[in-house]
CSV table of C-alpha atoms in Angstrom, one decimal:
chain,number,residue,atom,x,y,z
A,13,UNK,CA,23.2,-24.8,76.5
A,14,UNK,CA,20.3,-25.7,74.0
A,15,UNK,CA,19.0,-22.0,73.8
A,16,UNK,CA,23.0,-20.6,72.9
A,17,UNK,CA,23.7,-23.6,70.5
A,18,UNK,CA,20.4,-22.6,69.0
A,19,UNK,CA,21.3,-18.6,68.7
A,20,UNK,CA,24.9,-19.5,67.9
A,21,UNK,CA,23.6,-20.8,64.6
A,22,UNK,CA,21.8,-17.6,63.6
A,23,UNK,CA,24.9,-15.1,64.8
A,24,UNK,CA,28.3,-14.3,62.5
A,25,UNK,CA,31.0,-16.5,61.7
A,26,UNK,CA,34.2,-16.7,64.3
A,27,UNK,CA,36.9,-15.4,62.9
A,28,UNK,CA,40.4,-16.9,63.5
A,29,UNK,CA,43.7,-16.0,62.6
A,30,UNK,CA,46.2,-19.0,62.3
A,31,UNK,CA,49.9,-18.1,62.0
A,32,UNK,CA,52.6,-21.8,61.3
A,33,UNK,CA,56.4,-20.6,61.6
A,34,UNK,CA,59.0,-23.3,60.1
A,35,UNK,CA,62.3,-23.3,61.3
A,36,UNK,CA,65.4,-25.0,60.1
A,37,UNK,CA,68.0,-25.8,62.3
A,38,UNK,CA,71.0,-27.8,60.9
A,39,UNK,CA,69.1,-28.6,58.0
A,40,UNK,CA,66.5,-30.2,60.3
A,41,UNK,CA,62.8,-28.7,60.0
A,42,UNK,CA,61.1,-27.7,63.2
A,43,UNK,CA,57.1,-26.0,63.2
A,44,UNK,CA,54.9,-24.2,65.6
A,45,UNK,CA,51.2,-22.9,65.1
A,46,UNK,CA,49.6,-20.6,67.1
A,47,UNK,CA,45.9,-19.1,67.1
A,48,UNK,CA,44.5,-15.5,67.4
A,49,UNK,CA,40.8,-14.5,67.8
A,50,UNK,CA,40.0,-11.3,65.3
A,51,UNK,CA,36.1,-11.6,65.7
A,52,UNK,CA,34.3,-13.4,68.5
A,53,UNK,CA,31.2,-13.9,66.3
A,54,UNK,CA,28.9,-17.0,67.7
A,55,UNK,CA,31.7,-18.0,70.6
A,56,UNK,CA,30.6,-14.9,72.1
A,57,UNK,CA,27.2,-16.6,73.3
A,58,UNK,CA,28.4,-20.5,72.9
A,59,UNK,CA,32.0,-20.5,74.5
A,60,UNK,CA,32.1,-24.0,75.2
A,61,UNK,CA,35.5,-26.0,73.6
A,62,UNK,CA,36.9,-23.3,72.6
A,63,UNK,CA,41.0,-22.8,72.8
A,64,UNK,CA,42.2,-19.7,74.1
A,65,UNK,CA,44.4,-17.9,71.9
A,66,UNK,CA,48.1,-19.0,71.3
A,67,UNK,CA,50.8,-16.3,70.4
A,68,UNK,CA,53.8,-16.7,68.6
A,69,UNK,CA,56.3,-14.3,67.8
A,70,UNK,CA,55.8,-11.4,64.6
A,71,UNK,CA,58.7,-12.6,62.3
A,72,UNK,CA,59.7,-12.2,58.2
A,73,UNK,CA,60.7,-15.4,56.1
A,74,UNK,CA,64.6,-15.4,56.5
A,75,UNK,CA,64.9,-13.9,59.5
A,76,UNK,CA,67.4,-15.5,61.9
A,77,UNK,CA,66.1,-16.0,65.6
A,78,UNK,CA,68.5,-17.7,68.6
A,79,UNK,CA,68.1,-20.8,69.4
A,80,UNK,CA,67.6,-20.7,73.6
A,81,UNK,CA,67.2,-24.4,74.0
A,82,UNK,CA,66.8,-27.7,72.9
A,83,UNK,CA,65.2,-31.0,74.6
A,84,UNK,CA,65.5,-34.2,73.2
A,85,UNK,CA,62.6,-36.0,74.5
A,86,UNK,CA,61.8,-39.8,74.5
A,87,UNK,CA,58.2,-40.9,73.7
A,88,UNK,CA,56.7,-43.2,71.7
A,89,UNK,CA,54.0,-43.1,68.9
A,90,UNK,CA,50.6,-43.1,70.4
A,91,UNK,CA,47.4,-44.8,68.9
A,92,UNK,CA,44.7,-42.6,68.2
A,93,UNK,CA,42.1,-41.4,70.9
A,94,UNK,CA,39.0,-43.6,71.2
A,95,UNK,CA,35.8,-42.1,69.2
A,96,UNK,CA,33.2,-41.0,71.1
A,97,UNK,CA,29.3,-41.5,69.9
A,98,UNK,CA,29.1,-37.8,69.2
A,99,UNK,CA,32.2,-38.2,66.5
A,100,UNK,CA,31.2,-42.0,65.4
A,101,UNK,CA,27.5,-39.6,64.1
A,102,UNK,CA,29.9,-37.4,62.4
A,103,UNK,CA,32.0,-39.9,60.7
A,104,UNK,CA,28.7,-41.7,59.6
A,105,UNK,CA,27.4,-38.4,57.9
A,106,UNK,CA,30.5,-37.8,56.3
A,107,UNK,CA,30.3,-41.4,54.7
A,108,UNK,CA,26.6,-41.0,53.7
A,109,UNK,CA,25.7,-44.2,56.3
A,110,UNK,CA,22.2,-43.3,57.5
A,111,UNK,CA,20.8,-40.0,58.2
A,112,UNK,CA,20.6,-37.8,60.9
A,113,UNK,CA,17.3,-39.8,62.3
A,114,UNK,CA,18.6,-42.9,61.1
A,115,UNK,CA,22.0,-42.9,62.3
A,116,UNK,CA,21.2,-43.5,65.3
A,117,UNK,CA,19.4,-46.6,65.2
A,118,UNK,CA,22.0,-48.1,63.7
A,119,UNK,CA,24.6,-47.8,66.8
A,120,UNK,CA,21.4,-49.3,69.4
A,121,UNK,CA,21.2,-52.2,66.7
A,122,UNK,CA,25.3,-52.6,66.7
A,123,UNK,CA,25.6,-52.1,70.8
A,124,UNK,CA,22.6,-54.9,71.3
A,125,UNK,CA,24.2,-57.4,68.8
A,126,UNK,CA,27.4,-56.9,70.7
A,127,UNK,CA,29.4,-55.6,67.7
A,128,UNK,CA,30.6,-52.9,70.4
A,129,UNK,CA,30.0,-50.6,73.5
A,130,UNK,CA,30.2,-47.3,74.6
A,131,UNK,CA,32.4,-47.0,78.1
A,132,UNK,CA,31.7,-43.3,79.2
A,133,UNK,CA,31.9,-41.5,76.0
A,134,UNK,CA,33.8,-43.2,74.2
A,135,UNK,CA,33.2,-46.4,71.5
A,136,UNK,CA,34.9,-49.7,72.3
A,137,UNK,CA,34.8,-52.5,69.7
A,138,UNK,CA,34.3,-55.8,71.1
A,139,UNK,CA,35.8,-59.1,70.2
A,140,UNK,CA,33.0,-60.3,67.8
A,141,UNK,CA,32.3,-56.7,66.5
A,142,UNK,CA,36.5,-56.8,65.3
A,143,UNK,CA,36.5,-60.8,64.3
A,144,UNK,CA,33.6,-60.0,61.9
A,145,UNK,CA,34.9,-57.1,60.9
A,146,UNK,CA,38.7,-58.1,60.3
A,147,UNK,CA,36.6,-61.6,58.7
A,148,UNK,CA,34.3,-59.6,56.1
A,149,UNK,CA,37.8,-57.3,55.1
A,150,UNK,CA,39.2,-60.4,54.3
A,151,UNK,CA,37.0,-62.4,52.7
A,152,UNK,CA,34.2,-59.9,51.0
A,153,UNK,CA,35.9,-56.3,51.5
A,154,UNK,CA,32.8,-54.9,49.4
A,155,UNK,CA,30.7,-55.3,52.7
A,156,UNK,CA,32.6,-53.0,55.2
A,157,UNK,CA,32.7,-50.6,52.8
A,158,UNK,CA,31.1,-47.5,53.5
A,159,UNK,CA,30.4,-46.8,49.6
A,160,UNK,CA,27.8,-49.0,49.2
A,161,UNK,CA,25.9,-47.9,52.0
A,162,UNK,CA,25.8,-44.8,51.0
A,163,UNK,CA,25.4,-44.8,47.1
A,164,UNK,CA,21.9,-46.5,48.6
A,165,UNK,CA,20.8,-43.6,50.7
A,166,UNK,CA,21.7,-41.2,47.4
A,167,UNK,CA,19.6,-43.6,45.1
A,168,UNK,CA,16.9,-42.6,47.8
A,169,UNK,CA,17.3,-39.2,47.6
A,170,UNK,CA,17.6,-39.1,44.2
A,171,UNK,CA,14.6,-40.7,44.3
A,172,UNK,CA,12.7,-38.0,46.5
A,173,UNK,CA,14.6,-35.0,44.8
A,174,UNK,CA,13.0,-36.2,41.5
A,175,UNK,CA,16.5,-36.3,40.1
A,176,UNK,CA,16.0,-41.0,39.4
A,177,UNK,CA,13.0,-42.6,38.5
A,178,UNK,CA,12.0,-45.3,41.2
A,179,UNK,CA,13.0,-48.1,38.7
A,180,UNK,CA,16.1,-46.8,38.1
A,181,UNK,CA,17.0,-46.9,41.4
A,182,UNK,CA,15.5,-50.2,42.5
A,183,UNK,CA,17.5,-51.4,39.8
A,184,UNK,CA,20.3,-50.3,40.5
A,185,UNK,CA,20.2,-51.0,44.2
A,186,UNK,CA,19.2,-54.4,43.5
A,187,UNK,CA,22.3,-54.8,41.5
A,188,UNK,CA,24.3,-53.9,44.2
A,189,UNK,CA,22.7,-55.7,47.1
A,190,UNK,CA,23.4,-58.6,44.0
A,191,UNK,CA,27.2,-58.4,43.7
A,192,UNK,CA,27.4,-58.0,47.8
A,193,UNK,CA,25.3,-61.3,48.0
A,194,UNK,CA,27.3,-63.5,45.4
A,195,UNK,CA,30.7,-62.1,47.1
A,196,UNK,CA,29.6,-63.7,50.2
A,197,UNK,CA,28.0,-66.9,48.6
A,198,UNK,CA,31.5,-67.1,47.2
A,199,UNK,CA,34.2,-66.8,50.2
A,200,UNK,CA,31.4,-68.0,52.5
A,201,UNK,CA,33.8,-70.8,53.8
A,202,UNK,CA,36.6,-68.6,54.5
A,203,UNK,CA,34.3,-66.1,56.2
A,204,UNK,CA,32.7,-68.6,58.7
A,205,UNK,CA,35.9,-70.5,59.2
A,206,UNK,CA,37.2,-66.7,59.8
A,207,UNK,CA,34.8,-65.6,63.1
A,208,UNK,CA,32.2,-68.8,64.0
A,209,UNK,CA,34.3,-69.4,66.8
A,210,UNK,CA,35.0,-66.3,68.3
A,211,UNK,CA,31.1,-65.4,68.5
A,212,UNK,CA,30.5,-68.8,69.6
A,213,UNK,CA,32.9,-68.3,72.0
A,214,UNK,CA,31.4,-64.5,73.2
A,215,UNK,CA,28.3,-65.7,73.3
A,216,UNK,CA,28.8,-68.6,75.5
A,217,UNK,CA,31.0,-66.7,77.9
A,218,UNK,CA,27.7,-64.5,78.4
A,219,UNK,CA,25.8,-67.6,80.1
A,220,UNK,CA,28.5,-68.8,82.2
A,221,UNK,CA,26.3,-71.1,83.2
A,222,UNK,CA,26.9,-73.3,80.6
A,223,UNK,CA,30.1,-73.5,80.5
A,224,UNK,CA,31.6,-77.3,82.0
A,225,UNK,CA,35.4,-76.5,80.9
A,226,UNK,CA,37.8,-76.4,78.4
A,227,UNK,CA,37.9,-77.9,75.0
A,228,UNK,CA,41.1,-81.0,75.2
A,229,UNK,CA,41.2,-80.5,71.5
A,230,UNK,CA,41.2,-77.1,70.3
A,231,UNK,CA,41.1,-75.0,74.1
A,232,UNK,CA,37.5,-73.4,73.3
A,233,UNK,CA,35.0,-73.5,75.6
A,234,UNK,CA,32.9,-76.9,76.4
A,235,UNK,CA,28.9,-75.7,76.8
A,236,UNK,CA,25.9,-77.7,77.1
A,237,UNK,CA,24.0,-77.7,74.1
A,238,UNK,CA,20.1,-78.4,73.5
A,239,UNK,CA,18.6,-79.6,69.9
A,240,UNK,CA,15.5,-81.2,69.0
A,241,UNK,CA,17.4,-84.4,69.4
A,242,UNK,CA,18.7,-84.1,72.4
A,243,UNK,CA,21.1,-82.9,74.8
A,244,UNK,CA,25.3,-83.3,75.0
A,245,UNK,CA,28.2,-81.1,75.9
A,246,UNK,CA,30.0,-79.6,72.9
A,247,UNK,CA,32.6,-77.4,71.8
A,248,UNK,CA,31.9,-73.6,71.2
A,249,UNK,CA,34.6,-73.9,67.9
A,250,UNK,CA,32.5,-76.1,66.2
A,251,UNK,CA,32.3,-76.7,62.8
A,252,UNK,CA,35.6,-76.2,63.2
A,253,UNK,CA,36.5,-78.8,66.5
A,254,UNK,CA,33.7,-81.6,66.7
A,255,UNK,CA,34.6,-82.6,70.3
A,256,UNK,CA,31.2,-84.1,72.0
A,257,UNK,CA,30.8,-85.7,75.2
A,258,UNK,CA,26.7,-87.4,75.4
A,259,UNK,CA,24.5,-86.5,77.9
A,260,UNK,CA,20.7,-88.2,79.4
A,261,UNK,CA,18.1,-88.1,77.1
A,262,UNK,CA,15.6,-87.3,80.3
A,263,UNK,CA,15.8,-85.6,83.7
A,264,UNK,CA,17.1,-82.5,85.2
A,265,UNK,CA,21.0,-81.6,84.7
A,266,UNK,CA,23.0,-79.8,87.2
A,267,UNK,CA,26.0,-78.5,86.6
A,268,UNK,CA,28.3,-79.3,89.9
A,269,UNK,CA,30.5,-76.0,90.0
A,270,UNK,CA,32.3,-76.4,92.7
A,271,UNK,CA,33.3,-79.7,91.5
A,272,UNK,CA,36.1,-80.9,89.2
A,273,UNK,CA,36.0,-84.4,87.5
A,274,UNK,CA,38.8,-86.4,88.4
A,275,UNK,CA,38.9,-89.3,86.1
A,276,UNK,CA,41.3,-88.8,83.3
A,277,UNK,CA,42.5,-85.4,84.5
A,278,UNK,CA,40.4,-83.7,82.3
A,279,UNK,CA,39.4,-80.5,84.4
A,280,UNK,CA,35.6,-80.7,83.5
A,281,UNK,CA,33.3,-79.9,85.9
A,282,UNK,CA,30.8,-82.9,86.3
A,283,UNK,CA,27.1,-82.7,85.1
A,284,UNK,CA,24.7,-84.8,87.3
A,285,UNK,CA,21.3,-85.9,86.3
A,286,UNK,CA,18.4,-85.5,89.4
């Protein structure tokens, strides 16, 4: 497959022949497309994906044609197909995010922070990947956008075509990187009350192990939490829900799982000191 790919570059140019029809019916619109080879070019040593041909009939505008049937079908409106990895690289070139060596990179870095992950072949966005998303849309739209990003990696090439001076382009990247920073100094707030505690959450529900129940206040997750000052059980939606419950200064914890803590009916699973 790597040898044809590699000679389908160097051979002619497939020719196809697309043919739309439009029909009216009733003073309702109605289309069909259809598509005919006229010169096999490269598909003639790299075949792979390729649609056979689709015929339609040889007609002239305002020509009449019967109408042999018509089906009324229910459906719905579907979402759009998952991307794969392969069309996540394209979209990322088209955008001017990264380069072709670079690109990437950047989806190990996203997969490892658990932004998203790929289930087959196609790209699934997790929980945290979409809450900081959906968060930075909201609060500094400037970020998400794909502009940015790429006006840097021109400002580098302009650079290395000899097109910009370096200065120039520092500058003007640094200006950039500038507005992005004082965006997010400004709606910081409403951007960390946005997603803390749906990656607080994420990342606690990885290490299920220290997880001692539900939140009474708020629902999140109750974890045990270590600081230089000690050790307690709090709630995963903190700042936002302060809930704390103290725990021994000293000694080994265990976390009773199988256990459930009967005083109060609170539903959290006891934490004993050896």
């Amino acid at each position: 497959m790597i040898v044809r790919n590699f000679l389908a570059n160097l051979m002619d140019p497939a020719v196809m022949e697309k043919t739309r029809l439009v029909l009216t019916i009733k003073d309702e619109l109605f289309d069909a497309s259809g598509t005919i080879k006229k010169h096999n070019g490269w598909t003639e040593i790299y075949p792979y994906g390729i649609k056979g041909d689709k015929l339609l009939p040889v007609l002239v505008v305002g020509q009449i044609v019967d109408v042999k049937k018509i089906s009324n079908i229910k459906d719905k409106t579907k979402p759009p197909g998952q991307l794969t990895e392969a069309e996540l690289l394209t979209l990322m070139d088209k955008h001017g995010i990264g380069t072709k060596a670079t690109a990437p990179t950047h989806i190990q870095t996203n997969k490892i922070r658990g932004y998203f992950q790929v289930k087959g072949k196609s790209v699934s966005i997790l929980d945290t990947g979409y809450t900081l998303m959906d968060g930075l849309n909201n609060s500094v739209p400037i970020v998400v956008k794909p502009e940015v990003r790429a006006r840097i990696e021109t400002l580098i090439q302009e650079v290395e075509d000899g097109k910009k001076s370096k200065d120039i382009a520092i500058k003007e990247g640094v200006d950039l990187l500038l507005l992005m920073y004082f965006q997010l100094e400004t709606h910081r707030d409403k951007l960390v009350e946005g997603i803390v505690g749906t990656i607080h959450d994420e990342r606690e529900a990885a290490d299920k192990k220290s997880i001692v129940g539900t939140c009474p206040d708020c629902g999140k997750a109750l974890v045990l939490k270590k600081t230089d000052k000690g050790r307690f059980v709090g709630c995963s939606g903190y700042p936002a829900c302060k809930h704390t419950f103290p725990l021994p200064k000293t000694g080994t914890l265990v976390l009773e799982k199988r256990k459930v803590c009967k005083k109060g009916g609170c539903g959290i699973e006891p934490v004993s000191k050896l």
